[in-house]
CSV table of C-alpha atoms and ligand atoms in Angstrom, one decimal:
chain,number,residue,atom,x,y,z
S,70,MET,CA,79.8,111.3,101.0
S,71,LEU,CA,82.3,111.5,103.9
S,72,ARG,CA,80.8,111.6,107.3
S,73,CYS,CA,82.9,114.1,109.3
S,74,GLY,CA,81.2,114.7,112.7
S,75,ALA,CA,78.3,117.1,112.1
S,76,PHE,CA,79.4,117.6,108.5
S,77,GLN,CA,78.7,115.5,105.5
S,78,LEU,CA,81.3,116.2,102.9
S,79,PRO,CA,80.2,115.6,99.3
S,80,LEU,CA,82.9,113.9,97.3
S,81,THR,CA,81.5,114.8,93.9
S,82,ARG,CA,84.4,117.1,93.2
S,83,PRO,CA,87.9,117.1,94.6
S,84,LEU,CA,88.1,118.9,97.9
S,85,VAL,CA,90.9,121.2,99.2
S,86,MET,CA,92.3,120.7,102.7
S,87,GLY,CA,94.2,123.8,103.8
S,88,ILE,CA,97.3,123.1,105.9
S,89,VAL,CA,97.7,125.0,109.2
S,90,ASN,CA,101.0,124.2,111.0
S,91,LEU,CA,101.4,125.0,114.6
S,92,THR,CA,105.0,123.9,114.9
S,93,PRO,CA,107.4,126.6,116.2
S,94,ASP,CA,109.3,126.9,112.9
S,95,SER,CA,106.0,128.1,111.2
S,96,PHE,CA,105.9,131.3,113.3
S,97,SER,CA,107.7,134.6,113.4
S,98,GLY,CA,106.3,135.4,116.9
S,99,ASP,CA,107.8,135.0,120.3
S,100,GLY,CA,105.4,133.0,122.4
S,101,LEU,CA,102.2,131.2,122.6
S,102,ALA,CA,99.8,134.1,122.3
S,103,SER,CA,101.4,135.6,119.2
S,104,ASN,CA,101.8,132.1,117.7
S,105,THR,CA,98.1,131.4,118.3
S,106,ARG,CA,97.1,134.8,116.7
S,107,GLU,CA,99.3,134.0,113.6
S,108,ALA,CA,97.9,130.5,113.4
S,109,VAL,CA,94.3,131.6,113.6
S,110,ALA,CA,95.0,134.3,110.9
S,111,ARG,CA,96.5,131.6,108.7
S,112,ALA,CA,93.5,129.4,109.2
S,113,ARG,CA,91.2,132.3,108.3
S,114,GLN,CA,93.3,133.0,105.2
S,115,GLN,CA,93.0,129.3,104.1
S,116,ILE,CA,89.2,129.6,104.6
S,117,ASP,CA,89.0,132.9,102.6
S,118,ALA,CA,91.1,131.3,99.8
S,119,GLY,CA,88.5,128.6,99.4
S,120,ALA,CA,89.5,125.7,101.5
S,121,ASP,CA,86.8,123.0,102.0
S,122,LEU,CA,88.4,121.9,105.3
S,123,LEU,CA,91.4,122.6,107.4
S,124,ASP,CA,94.1,120.3,108.7
S,125,ILE,CA,95.7,121.6,111.9
S,126,GLY,CA,98.9,120.0,113.2
S,127,ALA,CA,101.0,120.8,116.3
S,128,GLU,CA,103.8,118.2,115.9
S,129,SER,CA,106.2,118.2,113.0
S,130,SER,CA,106.1,115.0,110.9
S,131,ARG,CA,109.0,116.1,108.6
S,132,PRO,CA,111.8,113.6,108.1
S,133,GLY,CA,114.1,113.7,111.1
S,134,ALA,CA,111.6,115.4,113.4
S,135,ALA,CA,111.6,114.2,117.0
S,136,PRO,CA,108.3,113.5,118.7
S,137,THR,CA,106.5,116.3,120.7
S,138,SER,CA,105.1,115.6,124.1
S,139,GLU,CA,101.4,115.3,124.5
S,140,GLU,CA,101.3,118.3,126.8
S,141,GLU,CA,103.2,120.5,124.4
S,142,GLU,CA,101.0,119.4,121.5
S,143,LEU,CA,97.9,120.3,123.4
S,144,ARG,CA,99.4,123.6,124.6
S,145,ARG,CA,99.8,124.6,120.9
S,146,LEU,CA,96.6,123.1,119.7
S,147,LEU,CA,93.9,124.0,122.2
S,148,PRO,CA,94.0,127.8,122.0
S,149,VAL,CA,93.8,127.6,118.2
S,150,LEU,CA,90.8,125.2,118.3
S,151,GLU,CA,89.1,127.5,120.8
S,152,ALA,CA,89.7,130.6,118.7
S,153,LEU,CA,88.3,128.7,115.7
S,154,GLY,CA,85.1,127.7,117.6
S,155,ASP,CA,83.0,129.7,115.1
S,156,CYS,CA,84.6,128.0,112.0
S,157,THR,CA,81.9,126.8,109.6
S,158,LEU,CA,84.3,124.3,107.9
S,159,PRO,CA,85.3,120.9,109.2
S,160,ILE,CA,88.5,120.9,111.2
S,161,SER,CA,90.9,118.0,110.9
S,162,VAL,CA,93.6,117.5,113.6
S,163,ASP,CA,96.8,115.9,112.5
S,164,THR,CA,97.8,113.7,115.5
S,165,TYR,CA,98.5,110.1,116.4
S,166,LYS,CA,98.2,110.4,120.1
S,167,PRO,CA,94.9,109.0,121.5
S,168,ALA,CA,94.8,111.6,124.4
S,169,VAL,CA,95.2,114.5,121.9
S,170,MET,CA,92.6,113.0,119.6
S,171,ARG,CA,90.0,112.9,122.5
S,172,VAL,CA,90.7,116.5,123.5
S,173,ALA,CA,90.6,117.7,119.9
S,174,LEU,CA,87.3,115.9,119.2
S,175,ALA,CA,85.8,117.4,122.4
S,176,ASN,CA,87.0,120.9,121.2
S,177,GLY,CA,85.5,121.1,117.8
S,178,ALA,CA,87.6,118.8,115.5
S,179,SER,CA,85.6,116.6,113.2
S,180,MET,CA,88.3,114.7,111.5
S,181,ILE,CA,91.5,112.9,112.8
S,182,ASN,CA,94.4,112.8,110.3
S,183,ASP,CA,96.6,110.0,111.7
S,184,ILE,CA,100.0,109.4,110.1
S,185,PHE,CA,100.2,106.2,112.1
S,186,ALA,CA,96.8,105.0,110.9
S,187,LEU,CA,95.4,104.4,114.4
S,188,ARG,CA,98.2,102.0,115.3
S,189,MET,CA,99.0,103.7,118.6
S,190,PRO,CA,97.5,101.8,121.6
S,191,GLY,CA,94.1,103.5,122.4
S,192,ALA,CA,93.9,105.4,119.1
S,193,MET,CA,91.3,103.2,117.5
S,194,ALA,CA,89.0,103.5,120.5
S,195,ALA,CA,89.5,107.2,120.8
S,196,VAL,CA,88.2,107.6,117.2
S,197,ALA,CA,85.6,104.9,117.4
S,198,ASP,CA,83.9,106.6,120.4
S,199,SER,CA,83.1,109.6,118.2
S,200,ASP,CA,81.5,110.2,114.7
S,201,CYS,CA,84.6,112.0,113.3
S,202,ALA,CA,86.1,111.1,109.9
S,203,VAL,CA,89.6,109.5,110.0
S,204,CYS,CA,92.4,109.6,107.5
S,205,LEU,CA,94.4,106.3,107.6
S,206,MET,CA,97.9,107.0,106.2
S,207,HIS,CA,100.7,104.6,105.3
S,208,MET,CA,104.2,105.3,106.8
S,209,GLN,CA,107.2,103.1,106.9
S,210,GLY,CA,109.0,103.7,110.3
S,211,ALA,CA,108.5,106.9,112.1
S,212,PRO,CA,109.4,110.5,111.2
S,213,LEU,CA,112.7,110.6,113.1
S,214,THR,CA,114.3,107.8,110.9
S,215,MET,CA,111.9,107.0,108.1
S,216,GLN,CA,114.0,108.5,105.3
S,217,GLU,CA,117.2,106.8,106.3
S,218,GLN,CA,116.8,103.7,104.2
S,219,PRO,CA,113.2,103.2,102.9
S,220,ALA,CA,112.9,99.8,101.2
S,221,TYR,CA,110.1,97.8,99.7
S,222,ALA,CA,109.9,94.7,97.5
S,223,ASP,CA,106.8,96.3,95.8
S,224,VAL,CA,105.8,99.6,97.2
S,225,VAL,CA,102.3,99.7,95.6
S,226,ALA,CA,101.4,96.2,96.9
S,227,THR,CA,102.8,96.9,100.3
S,228,VAL,CA,100.8,100.1,100.7
S,229,GLN,CA,97.6,98.4,99.4
S,230,ALA,CA,98.0,95.6,101.9
S,231,PHE,CA,98.7,98.0,104.8
S,232,LEU,CA,95.7,100.1,104.0
S,233,ARG,CA,93.5,97.0,103.6
S,234,ALA,CA,94.6,95.8,107.0
S,235,ARG,CA,93.9,99.2,108.6
S,236,VAL,CA,90.5,99.4,107.0
S,237,SER,CA,89.6,96.0,108.4
S,238,ALA,CA,90.9,97.0,111.9
S,239,ALA,CA,88.9,100.2,111.8
S,240,LEU,CA,85.7,98.4,110.6
S,241,ALA,CA,86.2,95.8,113.3
S,242,ALA,CA,86.5,98.6,115.9
S,243,GLY,CA,83.1,99.9,114.9
S,244,ILE,CA,84.2,102.8,112.7
S,245,SER,CA,81.8,102.9,109.7
S,246,ARG,CA,83.2,103.0,106.2
S,247,ASP,CA,81.6,106.4,105.5
S,248,ARG,CA,84.1,107.9,108.0
S,249,LEU,CA,87.2,106.5,106.3
S,250,LEU,CA,89.7,108.2,104.1
S,251,LEU,CA,93.0,106.5,102.8
S,252,ASP,CA,96.4,108.0,102.1
S,253,PRO,CA,99.6,106.4,100.7
S,254,GLY,CA,101.7,108.9,102.7
S,255,PHE,CA,103.9,110.5,100.1
S,256,GLY,CA,107.4,111.1,101.6
S,257,PHE,CA,106.8,109.0,104.7
S,258,GLY,CA,109.5,106.3,104.5
S,259,LYS,CA,109.7,106.5,100.7
S,260,THR,CA,112.4,107.3,98.1
S,261,LEU,CA,111.6,109.5,95.1
S,262,GLN,CA,111.0,106.3,93.0
S,263,HIS,CA,108.6,104.9,95.6
S,264,ASN,CA,106.7,108.2,95.6
S,265,LEU,CA,106.5,108.2,91.8
S,266,ASP,CA,105.3,104.6,91.7
S,267,LEU,CA,102.6,105.5,94.2
S,268,LEU,CA,101.5,108.6,92.3
S,269,TYR,CA,101.5,106.7,89.0
S,270,HIS,CA,99.4,103.9,90.5
S,271,PHE,CA,97.4,106.2,92.8
S,272,ASP,CA,94.0,105.0,91.4
S,273,GLU,CA,94.9,101.4,92.4
S,274,LEU,CA,95.3,102.4,96.1
S,275,SER,CA,91.7,102.8,97.1
S,276,ILE,CA,90.4,99.8,99.1
S,277,ASP,CA,86.7,99.0,98.6
S,278,LYS,CA,86.3,102.3,96.8
S,279,LEU,CA,87.1,104.4,99.9
S,280,PRO,CA,88.1,108.0,99.1
S,281,LEU,CA,91.8,108.8,98.8
S,282,LEU,CA,93.7,111.8,100.1
S,283,ALA,CA,96.9,113.0,98.5
S,284,GLY,CA,99.5,115.1,100.4
S,285,ILE,CA,102.3,116.2,98.0
S,286,SER,CA,102.3,120.0,98.4
S,287,ARG,CA,105.8,121.4,98.6
S,288,LYS,CA,107.3,118.0,99.5
S,289,SER,CA,110.9,117.2,98.9
S,290,MET,CA,110.1,114.8,96.1
S,291,LEU,CA,109.1,118.0,94.1
S,292,GLY,CA,112.4,119.6,95.2
S,293,THR,CA,114.3,116.5,93.9
S,294,ILE,CA,112.5,116.6,90.6
S,295,THR,CA,112.6,120.4,90.0
S,296,GLY,CA,115.8,121.3,91.9
S,297,ARG,CA,113.7,124.0,93.7
S,298,PRO,CA,113.8,125.0,97.4
S,299,VAL,CA,110.6,124.6,99.3
S,300,ALA,CA,109.5,128.3,98.7
S,301,GLN,CA,109.6,127.7,95.0
S,302,ARG,CA,107.6,124.5,94.7
S,303,LEU,CA,104.2,125.9,93.8
S,304,ALA,CA,104.2,124.9,90.1
S,305,GLY,CA,105.4,121.4,91.1
S,306,SER,CA,102.7,121.1,93.8
S,307,LEU,CA,100.0,122.1,91.3
S,308,ALA,CA,101.2,119.6,88.7
S,309,ALA,CA,101.2,116.9,91.4
S,310,ALA,CA,97.8,117.9,92.7
S,311,LEU,CA,96.3,117.6,89.2
S,312,LEU,CA,98.0,114.2,88.6
S,313,ALA,CA,96.6,112.9,91.8
S,314,THR,CA,93.2,114.3,91.0
S,315,GLN,CA,93.3,112.7,87.5
S,316,ARG,CA,94.0,109.4,89.2
S,317,GLY,CA,91.1,109.7,91.7
S,318,ALA,CA,92.1,111.8,94.7
S,319,SER,CA,89.1,113.1,96.6
S,320,ILE,CA,90.9,115.4,98.9
S,321,LEU,CA,94.2,117.3,98.3
S,322,ARG,CA,96.1,118.4,101.4
S,323,VAL,CA,97.8,121.7,100.4
S,324,HIS,CA,99.6,124.8,101.5
S,325,ASP,CA,98.5,126.9,98.5
S,326,VAL,CA,94.7,126.8,98.6
S,327,SER,CA,93.6,129.5,96.1
S,328,GLU,CA,96.1,128.4,93.5
S,329,THR,CA,95.1,124.7,93.9
S,330,ARG,CA,91.4,125.7,93.5
S,331,ASP,CA,92.2,127.5,90.3
S,332,ALA,CA,94.1,124.5,88.9
S,333,LEU,CA,91.2,122.3,89.9
S,334,ALA,CA,88.7,124.7,88.2
S,335,VAL,CA,90.6,124.2,84.9
S,336,TRP,CA,90.7,120.4,85.4
S,337,GLN,CA,87.0,120.4,86.2
S,338,ALA,CA,86.0,122.6,83.2
S,339,VAL,CA,87.7,120.2,80.8
S,340,ASN,CA,86.3,117.2,82.6
S,341,THR,CA,82.7,118.4,82.5
S,342,THR,CA,82.6,120.0,79.1
S,343,GLU,CA,80.3,118.6,76.5
S,344,VAL,CA,82.5,117.3,73.8
S,345,ALA,CA,81.2,118.1,70.3
M,221,9MG,C1,100.6,115.6,108.4
M,221,9MG,N1,100.9,115.3,107.0
M,221,9MG,C2,102.0,115.6,106.4
M,221,9MG,N2,102.0,115.1,105.1
M,221,9MG,C3,100.9,114.4,105.0
M,221,9MG,C4,100.3,113.6,104.0
M,221,9MG,O1,100.9,113.4,102.9
M,221,9MG,N3,99.1,113.0,104.3
M,221,9MG,C5,98.5,113.1,105.5
M,221,9MG,N4,97.3,112.5,105.7
M,221,9MG,N5,99.0,113.9,106.5
M,221,9MG,C6,100.2,114.5,106.3
């Protein structure tokens, strides 16, 4: 069970986290009001498609992306959180800024998805002061430069050691283990080979049996493998989602919710069948 604010998420089957991006390149509109309307419509589509929870992000974390100011992040985020006030699913907010965390948690978020794993000054306290869930993700460097020259002596051991240290820090700050989720951060300061090593060894990345989140949907590693542009990576995303599930992922962070649910339904039917 993952404690997630007022929610208790059962982890007896893999859960689907639907991505809702609030970055300007995700919209066709021309201003905050139309962007908010489109984002809320996308969130409701993800819910109708069968998402178990949503992940809302207002700052791009793509390779090469420059940071967004706190004010701009909140300007994008707050109207969407307000409009989703009636949402019956847990809402995760993808942010590493302590001030944004506090505002998001006060406005309906019940999970913080932090690509910096609560390393920003004040982030640990912002989360510890609530009962939200938190996803601690590994990243080498920061989005602006992380893909320039990723290097590890042993990527699996490095990610394990990092996650172990962040779990210890979170527990020491008073965040209970039933609120923690771990993530190796596919594509965050990693070459294709690093990502493949992490996916192959995914089941070895859980520290103290804490649940794992996998975010591989539409990522460039799939483009490199298949030669497909981002709009044509559904099949690759589903294959990667199932491989992560097979290796113990509890939550899949995806763009294509209904397709992922179908793939998981097939996986689950095989996994729970009574073999003659
Ligand atoms: C925000 N974001 C983009 N990719 C991600 C991933 O793989 N994991 C998590 N936790 N967040 C991500």
